[in-house]
PDB file of C-alpha atoms in Angstrom:
ATOM      1  CA  GLN A   1      18.044   9.507   5.145  1.00  0.00           C
ATOM      2  CA  SER A   2      14.931   7.451   3.811  1.00  0.00           C
ATOM      3  CA  VAL A   3      14.553   3.966   4.334  1.00  0.00           C
ATOM      4  CA  LEU A   4      13.718   3.434   0.611  1.00  0.00           C
ATOM      5  CA  THR A   5      17.075   4.197  -1.650  1.00  0.00           C
ATOM      6  CA  GLN A   6      16.944   5.705  -5.071  1.00  0.00           C
ATOM      7  CA  PRO A   7      19.729   6.574  -7.141  1.00  0.00           C
ATOM      8  CA  PRO A   8      19.601  10.896  -7.464  1.00  0.00           C
ATOM      9  CA  SER A   9      19.898  11.251 -11.044  1.00  0.00           C
ATOM     10  CA  VAL A  10      18.955   8.999 -14.047  1.00  0.00           C
ATOM     11  CA  SER A  11      18.895  10.459 -17.780  1.00  0.00           C
ATOM     12  CA  GLY A  12      18.359   9.150 -21.494  1.00  0.00           C
ATOM     13  CA  ALA A  13      17.477  10.460 -24.603  1.00  0.00           C
ATOM     14  CA  PRO A  14      13.953  11.003 -26.621  1.00  0.00           C
ATOM     15  CA  GLY A  15      13.083   7.308 -27.380  1.00  0.00           C
ATOM     16  CA  GLN A  16      15.603   5.315 -24.877  1.00  0.00           C
ATOM     17  CA  ARG A  17      13.532   3.701 -21.869  1.00  0.00           C
ATOM     18  CA  VAL A  18      15.298   3.894 -18.525  1.00  0.00           C
ATOM     19  CA  THR A  19      14.465   2.583 -15.372  1.00  0.00           C
ATOM     20  CA  ILE A  20      14.697   3.827 -11.792  1.00  0.00           C
ATOM     21  CA  SER A  21      15.147   1.338  -8.494  1.00  0.00           C
ATOM     22  CA  CYS A  22      13.647   1.762  -5.385  1.00  0.00           C
ATOM     23  CA  THR A  23      15.944  -0.647  -3.066  1.00  0.00           C
ATOM     24  CA  GLY A  24      14.379  -1.856   0.505  1.00  0.00           C
ATOM     25  CA  SER A  25      14.934  -4.055   3.328  1.00  0.00           C
ATOM     26  CA  ASN A  26      12.713  -6.809   4.573  1.00  0.00           C
ATOM     27  CA  SER A  27      11.048  -4.686   7.160  1.00  0.00           C
ATOM     28  CA  ASN A  28       9.327  -3.043   4.430  1.00  0.00           C
ATOM     29  CA  ILE A  29       9.584  -3.822   0.567  1.00  0.00           C
ATOM     30  CA  GLY A  30      10.720  -7.114   1.563  1.00  0.00           C
ATOM     31  CA  ALA A  31       8.041  -7.904   4.196  1.00  0.00           C
ATOM     32  CA  GLY A  32       5.507  -8.105   1.539  1.00  0.00           C
ATOM     33  CA  TYR A  33       4.284  -4.002   1.478  1.00  0.00           C
ATOM     34  CA  ASP A  34       2.877  -2.864  -2.289  1.00  0.00           C
ATOM     35  CA  VAL A  35       5.261   0.116  -3.588  1.00  0.00           C
ATOM     36  CA  HIS A  36       3.883   2.848  -5.557  1.00  0.00           C
ATOM     37  CA  TRP A  37       5.435   4.670  -7.987  1.00  0.00           C
ATOM     38  CA  TYR A  38       4.422   9.385  -8.151  1.00  0.00           C
ATOM     39  CA  GLN A  39       5.321  11.569 -10.878  1.00  0.00           C
ATOM     40  CA  GLN A  40       6.408  15.316  -9.457  1.00  0.00           C
ATOM     41  CA  LEU A  41       7.107  18.311 -12.166  1.00  0.00           C
ATOM     42  CA  PRO A  42       8.297  21.068 -11.356  1.00  0.00           C
ATOM     43  CA  GLY A  43       6.206  23.825  -8.799  1.00  0.00           C
ATOM     44  CA  THR A  44       3.442  20.916  -8.673  1.00  0.00           C
ATOM     45  CA  ALA A  45       2.293  18.478  -6.548  1.00  0.00           C
ATOM     46  CA  PRO A  46       2.757  15.159  -6.916  1.00  0.00           C
ATOM     47  CA  LYS A  47       0.590  12.535  -9.081  1.00  0.00           C
ATOM     48  CA  LEU A  48       0.480   8.626  -8.956  1.00  0.00           C
ATOM     49  CA  LEU A  49       1.856   6.631 -11.422  1.00  0.00           C
ATOM     50  CA  ILE A  50       2.412   3.389 -10.221  1.00  0.00           C
ATOM     51  CA  TYR A  51       0.375   1.979  -7.433  1.00  0.00           C
ATOM     52  CA  ALA A  52       0.574  -1.640  -6.005  1.00  0.00           C
ATOM     53  CA  ASN A  53       4.109  -2.508  -7.893  1.00  0.00           C
ATOM     54  CA  SER A  54       2.687  -2.723 -11.208  1.00  0.00           C
ATOM     55  CA  ASN A  55      -0.763  -1.344 -12.300  1.00  0.00           C
ATOM     56  CA  ARG A  56      -1.176   2.104 -13.691  1.00  0.00           C
ATOM     57  CA  PRO A  57      -4.415   4.705 -13.361  1.00  0.00           C
ATOM     58  CA  SER A  58      -6.035   5.471 -15.811  1.00  0.00           C
ATOM     59  CA  GLY A  59      -4.393   7.948 -18.580  1.00  0.00           C
ATOM     60  CA  VAL A  60      -1.020   6.869 -17.404  1.00  0.00           C
ATOM     61  CA  PRO A  61       0.158   5.646 -20.877  1.00  0.00           C
ATOM     62  CA  ASP A  62       1.523   2.236 -20.640  1.00  0.00           C
ATOM     63  CA  ARG A  63       4.846   3.801 -21.637  1.00  0.00           C
ATOM     64  CA  PHE A  64       5.514   3.620 -17.643  1.00  0.00           C
ATOM     65  CA  SER A  65       5.567   0.309 -15.979  1.00  0.00           C
ATOM     66  CA  GLY A  66       6.208  -0.804 -12.479  1.00  0.00           C
ATOM     67  CA  SER A  67       7.593  -4.353 -10.895  1.00  0.00           C
ATOM     68  CA  LYS A  68       8.680  -5.468  -7.811  1.00  0.00           C
ATOM     69  CA  SER A  69      10.852  -7.985  -6.557  1.00  0.00           C
ATOM     70  CA  ASP A  70      12.488  -9.131  -2.683  1.00  0.00           C
ATOM     71  CA  THR A  71      13.486  -6.244  -1.007  1.00  0.00           C
ATOM     72  CA  SER A  72      13.364  -3.835  -4.221  1.00  0.00           C
ATOM     73  CA  ALA A  73      11.352  -2.150  -7.306  1.00  0.00           C
ATOM     74  CA  SER A  74      11.536  -0.742 -10.606  1.00  0.00           C
ATOM     75  CA  LEU A  75      10.114   1.762 -12.731  1.00  0.00           C
ATOM     76  CA  ALA A  76      10.959   1.571 -16.025  1.00  0.00           C
ATOM     77  CA  ILE A  77       9.628   4.588 -18.686  1.00  0.00           C
ATOM     78  CA  THR A  78       9.929   3.903 -22.273  1.00  0.00           C
ATOM     79  CA  GLY A  79      10.136   5.445 -25.216  1.00  0.00           C
ATOM     80  CA  LEU A  80      10.869   8.455 -23.646  1.00  0.00           C
ATOM     81  CA  GLN A  81      10.014  12.200 -24.135  1.00  0.00           C
ATOM     82  CA  ALA A  82      10.703  15.484 -23.285  1.00  0.00           C
ATOM     83  CA  GLU A  83       7.391  15.979 -21.232  1.00  0.00           C
ATOM     84  CA  ASP A  84       8.346  12.844 -18.590  1.00  0.00           C
ATOM     85  CA  GLU A  85      11.832  15.109 -17.229  1.00  0.00           C
ATOM     86  CA  ALA A  86      10.131  15.205 -13.773  1.00  0.00           C
ATOM     87  CA  ASP A  87      11.262  14.410 -10.509  1.00  0.00           C
ATOM     88  CA  TYR A  88       9.724  10.246  -9.602  1.00  0.00           C
ATOM     89  CA  TYR A  89       9.710   9.350  -6.047  1.00  0.00           C
ATOM     90  CA  CYS A  90       8.483   5.441  -4.640  1.00  0.00           C
ATOM     91  CA  GLN A  91       7.104   4.642  -1.214  1.00  0.00           C
ATOM     92  CA  SER A  92       5.755   1.517   0.253  1.00  0.00           C
ATOM     93  CA  TYR A  93       5.257   0.937   4.224  1.00  0.00           C
ATOM     94  CA  ASP A  94       6.843  -1.078   6.938  1.00  0.00           C
ATOM     95  CA  SER A  95       6.218  -2.849   9.915  1.00  0.00           C
ATOM     96  CA  SER A  96       5.618   0.298  12.115  1.00  0.00           C
ATOM     97  CA  LEU A  97       2.622   0.946  10.095  1.00  0.00           C
ATOM     98  CA  SER A  98       4.890   4.515   8.689  1.00  0.00           C
ATOM     99  CA  ALA A  99       4.665   5.272   5.211  1.00  0.00           C
ATOM    100  CA  ALA A 100       7.969   6.516   3.309  1.00  0.00           C
ATOM    101  CA  PHE A 101       9.334   7.685   0.174  1.00  0.00           C
ATOM    102  CA  GLY A 102      12.343   6.995  -1.384  1.00  0.00           C
ATOM    103  CA  GLY A 103      14.688   9.815  -2.157  1.00  0.00           C
ATOM    104  CA  GLY A 104      13.747  10.727  -5.423  1.00  0.00           C
ATOM    105  CA  THR A 105      15.140  10.753  -8.390  1.00  0.00           C
ATOM    106  CA  LYS A 106      15.192  13.030 -11.207  1.00  0.00           C
ATOM    107  CA  LEU A 107      15.003  12.591 -14.367  1.00  0.00           C
ATOM    108  CA  THR A 108      16.910  14.388 -17.404  1.00  0.00           C
ATOM    109  CA  VAL A 109      15.913  13.512 -20.745  1.00  0.00           C
ATOM    110  CA  LEU A 110      18.760  14.592 -22.970  1.00  0.00           C
TER     111      LEU A 110
ATOM    112  CA  GLN B   1     -14.700  13.985  -9.346  1.00  0.00           C
ATOM    113  CA  MET B   2     -12.597  14.216  -5.739  1.00  0.00           C
ATOM    114  CA  GLN B   3     -10.746  17.479  -4.688  1.00  0.00           C
ATOM    115  CA  LEU B   4      -8.458  18.592  -1.808  1.00  0.00           C
ATOM    116  CA  GLN B   5      -8.314  22.247  -0.829  1.00  0.00           C
ATOM    117  CA  GLN B   6      -6.119  23.083   1.851  1.00  0.00           C
ATOM    118  CA  TRP B   7      -5.254  26.085   3.827  1.00  0.00           C
ATOM    119  CA  GLY B   8      -3.026  27.352   6.746  1.00  0.00           C
ATOM    120  CA  ALA B   9      -0.829  30.220   7.907  1.00  0.00           C
ATOM    121  CA  GLY B  10       2.001  29.790   6.251  1.00  0.00           C
ATOM    122  CA  LEU B  11       4.765  32.145   8.248  1.00  0.00           C
ATOM    123  CA  LEU B  12       5.131  30.940  11.910  1.00  0.00           C
ATOM    124  CA  LYS B  13       7.964  31.916  14.172  1.00  0.00           C
ATOM    125  CA  PRO B  14      10.008  29.407  15.991  1.00  0.00           C
ATOM    126  CA  SER B  15       8.376  27.521  19.227  1.00  0.00           C
ATOM    127  CA  GLU B  16       4.624  28.581  17.471  1.00  0.00           C
ATOM    128  CA  THR B  17       2.583  25.598  16.164  1.00  0.00           C
ATOM    129  CA  LEU B  18       1.326  25.156  12.793  1.00  0.00           C
ATOM    130  CA  SER B  19      -2.290  24.459  11.693  1.00  0.00           C
ATOM    131  CA  LEU B  20      -3.324  23.231   8.280  1.00  0.00           C
ATOM    132  CA  THR B  21      -6.729  22.449   7.199  1.00  0.00           C
ATOM    133  CA  CYS B  22      -7.670  19.815   4.609  1.00  0.00           C
ATOM    134  CA  ALA B  23     -11.187  19.800   2.695  1.00  0.00           C
ATOM    135  CA  VAL B  24     -12.545  17.352   0.762  1.00  0.00           C
ATOM    136  CA  TYR B  25     -14.712  18.219  -2.037  1.00  0.00           C
ATOM    137  CA  GLY B  26     -16.765  15.803  -4.628  1.00  0.00           C
ATOM    138  CA  GLY B  27     -16.250  12.283  -3.078  1.00  0.00           C
ATOM    139  CA  SER B  28     -16.724  10.143  -0.187  1.00  0.00           C
ATOM    140  CA  PHE B  29     -14.753  10.693   2.993  1.00  0.00           C
ATOM    141  CA  SER B  30     -15.325   7.408   4.523  1.00  0.00           C
ATOM    142  CA  GLY B  31     -13.159   3.949   3.660  1.00  0.00           C
ATOM    143  CA  HIS B  32     -10.035   6.276   3.119  1.00  0.00           C
ATOM    144  CA  TYR B  33      -7.101   7.205   4.825  1.00  0.00           C
ATOM    145  CA  TRP B  34      -6.251  10.832   4.977  1.00  0.00           C
ATOM    146  CA  SER B  35      -2.504  11.756   4.854  1.00  0.00           C
ATOM    147  CA  TRP B  36      -0.282  14.597   5.069  1.00  0.00           C
ATOM    148  CA  ILE B  37       3.230  15.019   2.831  1.00  0.00           C
ATOM    149  CA  ARG B  38       5.401  17.407   3.366  1.00  0.00           C
ATOM    150  CA  GLN B  39       8.708  19.081   0.773  1.00  0.00           C
ATOM    151  CA  PRO B  40      11.163  21.349   2.421  1.00  0.00           C
ATOM    152  CA  PRO B  41      12.889  23.404  -0.016  1.00  0.00           C
ATOM    153  CA  GLY B  42      14.682  21.617  -2.467  1.00  0.00           C
ATOM    154  CA  LYS B  43      14.392  18.270  -1.048  1.00  0.00           C
ATOM    155  CA  GLY B  44      12.419  15.525  -1.305  1.00  0.00           C
ATOM    156  CA  LEU B  45       8.872  13.871   0.226  1.00  0.00           C
ATOM    157  CA  GLU B  46       8.406  13.214   3.401  1.00  0.00           C
ATOM    158  CA  TRP B  47       5.376  11.383   5.088  1.00  0.00           C
ATOM    159  CA  ILE B  48       4.352  13.036   8.120  1.00  0.00           C
ATOM    160  CA  GLY B  49       0.978  11.100   9.162  1.00  0.00           C
ATOM    161  CA  GLU B  50      -2.342  10.077   8.278  1.00  0.00           C
ATOM    162  CA  ILE B  51      -5.983   9.259   9.971  1.00  0.00           C
ATOM    163  CA  ASN B  52      -9.004   7.485   8.878  1.00  0.00           C
ATOM    164  CA  ASP B  53     -12.661   8.809   8.991  1.00  0.00           C
ATOM    165  CA  SER B  54     -13.348   6.650  12.260  1.00  0.00           C
ATOM    166  CA  GLY B  55      -9.528   9.084  13.805  1.00  0.00           C
ATOM    167  CA  SER B  56      -7.736   6.160  13.598  1.00  0.00           C
ATOM    168  CA  THR B  57      -3.665   7.891  13.281  1.00  0.00           C
ATOM    169  CA  ASN B  58      -0.249   6.540  12.817  1.00  0.00           C
ATOM    170  CA  TYR B  59       2.245   8.635  12.474  1.00  0.00           C
ATOM    171  CA  ASN B  60       6.324   9.213  11.396  1.00  0.00           C
ATOM    172  CA  PRO B  61       8.170   8.022  14.124  1.00  0.00           C
ATOM    173  CA  SER B  62      10.557  10.915  13.744  1.00  0.00           C
ATOM    174  CA  LEU B  63       7.734  13.475  14.076  1.00  0.00           C
ATOM    175  CA  LYS B  64       5.208  11.823  16.193  1.00  0.00           C
ATOM    176  CA  SER B  65       6.184  13.609  19.218  1.00  0.00           C
ATOM    177  CA  ARG B  66       4.565  16.608  17.631  1.00  0.00           C
ATOM    178  CA  VAL B  67       2.244  15.638  15.510  1.00  0.00           C
ATOM    179  CA  THR B  68      -1.300  15.446  15.894  1.00  0.00           C
ATOM    180  CA  ILE B  69      -3.555  14.688  12.776  1.00  0.00           C
ATOM    181  CA  SER B  70      -7.654  14.533  13.390  1.00  0.00           C
ATOM    182  CA  VAL B  71     -10.727  14.891  11.753  1.00  0.00           C
ATOM    183  CA  ASP B  72     -14.211  16.505  11.251  1.00  0.00           C
ATOM    184  CA  THR B  73     -16.515  14.036   9.110  1.00  0.00           C
ATOM    185  CA  SER B  74     -19.086  16.262   9.663  1.00  0.00           C
ATOM    186  CA  LYS B  75     -17.493  18.667   7.751  1.00  0.00           C
ATOM    187  CA  LYS B  76     -15.227  16.129   5.386  1.00  0.00           C
ATOM    188  CA  GLN B  77     -12.097  17.881   6.713  1.00  0.00           C
ATOM    189  CA  PHE B  78      -9.276  16.699   8.313  1.00  0.00           C
ATOM    190  CA  PHE B  79      -6.168  18.568   9.722  1.00  0.00           C
ATOM    191  CA  LEU B  80      -2.715  19.043  10.818  1.00  0.00           C
ATOM    192  CA  LYS B  81      -0.867  20.553  13.709  1.00  0.00           C
ATOM    193  CA  LEU B  82       2.435  20.650  14.607  1.00  0.00           C
ATOM    194  CA  SER B  83       3.776  21.762  17.397  1.00  0.00           C
ATOM    195  CA  SER B  84       7.069  23.304  18.263  1.00  0.00           C
ATOM    196  CA  VAL B  85       8.204  24.144  14.670  1.00  0.00           C
ATOM    197  CA  THR B  86      11.873  25.618  13.938  1.00  0.00           C
ATOM    198  CA  ALA B  87      13.132  26.725  10.672  1.00  0.00           C
ATOM    199  CA  ALA B  88      13.900  22.734   9.893  1.00  0.00           C
ATOM    200  CA  ASP B  89      10.211  22.177   9.268  1.00  0.00           C
ATOM    201  CA  THR B  90       9.904  24.735   6.502  1.00  0.00           C
ATOM    202  CA  ALA B  91       8.637  22.848   3.411  1.00  0.00           C
ATOM    203  CA  VAL B  92       5.797  23.007   0.998  1.00  0.00           C
ATOM    204  CA  TYR B  93       2.883  20.747   2.953  1.00  0.00           C
ATOM    205  CA  TYR B  94       0.401  18.610   1.256  1.00  0.00           C
ATOM    206  CA  CYS B  95      -2.332  16.425   1.927  1.00  0.00           C
ATOM    207  CA  ALA B  96      -3.592  13.265  -0.180  1.00  0.00           C
ATOM    208  CA  ARG B  97      -6.319  10.661   0.503  1.00  0.00           C
ATOM    209  CA  GLU B  98      -4.905   7.188  -0.090  1.00  0.00           C
ATOM    210  CA  GLY B  99      -7.570   4.670  -1.559  1.00  0.00           C
ATOM    211  CA  PRO B 100      -8.561   1.375  -1.410  1.00  0.00           C
ATOM    212  CA  HIS B 101      -9.462   1.244  -4.836  1.00  0.00           C
ATOM    213  CA  PHE B 102      -5.465   1.850  -5.257  1.00  0.00           C
ATOM    214  CA  TYR B 103      -3.803  -0.332  -2.492  1.00  0.00           C
ATOM    215  CA  TYR B 104      -3.891   2.878  -0.331  1.00  0.00           C
ATOM    216  CA  ALA B 105      -1.682   4.883  -2.767  1.00  0.00           C
ATOM    217  CA  MET B 106      -2.053   8.266  -2.353  1.00  0.00           C
ATOM    218  CA  ASP B 107      -4.109   9.179  -5.246  1.00  0.00           C
ATOM    219  CA  VAL B 108      -5.629  12.172  -4.872  1.00  0.00           C
ATOM    220  CA  TRP B 109      -3.289  15.382  -3.571  1.00  0.00           C
ATOM    221  CA  GLY B 110      -4.645  19.276  -2.545  1.00  0.00           C
ATOM    222  CA  GLN B 111      -2.305  22.052  -4.105  1.00  0.00           C
ATOM    223  CA  GLY B 112       0.458  22.487  -1.539  1.00  0.00           C
ATOM    224  CA  THR B 113       0.847  25.085   1.415  1.00  0.00           C
ATOM    225  CA  THR B 114       4.151  26.749   1.912  1.00  0.00           C
ATOM    226  CA  VAL B 115       4.838  26.844   5.052  1.00  0.00           C
ATOM    227  CA  THR B 116       7.903  29.284   6.519  1.00  0.00           C
ATOM    228  CA  VAL B 117       9.448  29.196  10.173  1.00  0.00           C
ATOM    229  CA  SER B 118      11.404  32.663  10.145  1.00  0.00           C
ATOM    230  CA  SER B 119      12.093  34.522  13.249  1.00  0.00           C
TER     231      SER B 119
END
């Protein structure tokens, strides 16, 4: 049971916008710790998608964006493409200096 | 372009100790934290722990009693040992870099090592 809660699955048609939530508490996200997001394609290692709540590493399309508010964070994907079908994970820290991942969200492109 | 290459035994018996190595190529070892993460079959990611080049460690409280992460800066390698393994420790294990330029997000990952615990 992760301290960061994500919906198990989301879906959308090509071209649509989807959001994935990551809900924490006052001991992690709400304590001011940064939230990072990762994309994991089947059979591959995770890839950093968003760091420090809303920043994209070089090479990540601007269709991906992140935000954070109070005890939660969100990942938004606009202009959905078939290649976006993957598992997405949020990650933050807690007051015990432990990192933690959300349970993951499977994105299906209809 | 930094790369992480990892290796270790892929098949263990219950009660044995898991040992993995992650080698860093093409970049600086200092100034970063180095993490181990695992993913059981069909499940999500679980952070195991981290170490920096000075040897300072942080561990997942749920695994702390069985985990040791260490480092050899001269070889640019870090290591994971997990004792008294059971079937529940069967997973793909990843090593990763936490880079200060990315606010310590895990920006470089190893290829993963599949570890199976079975009698």
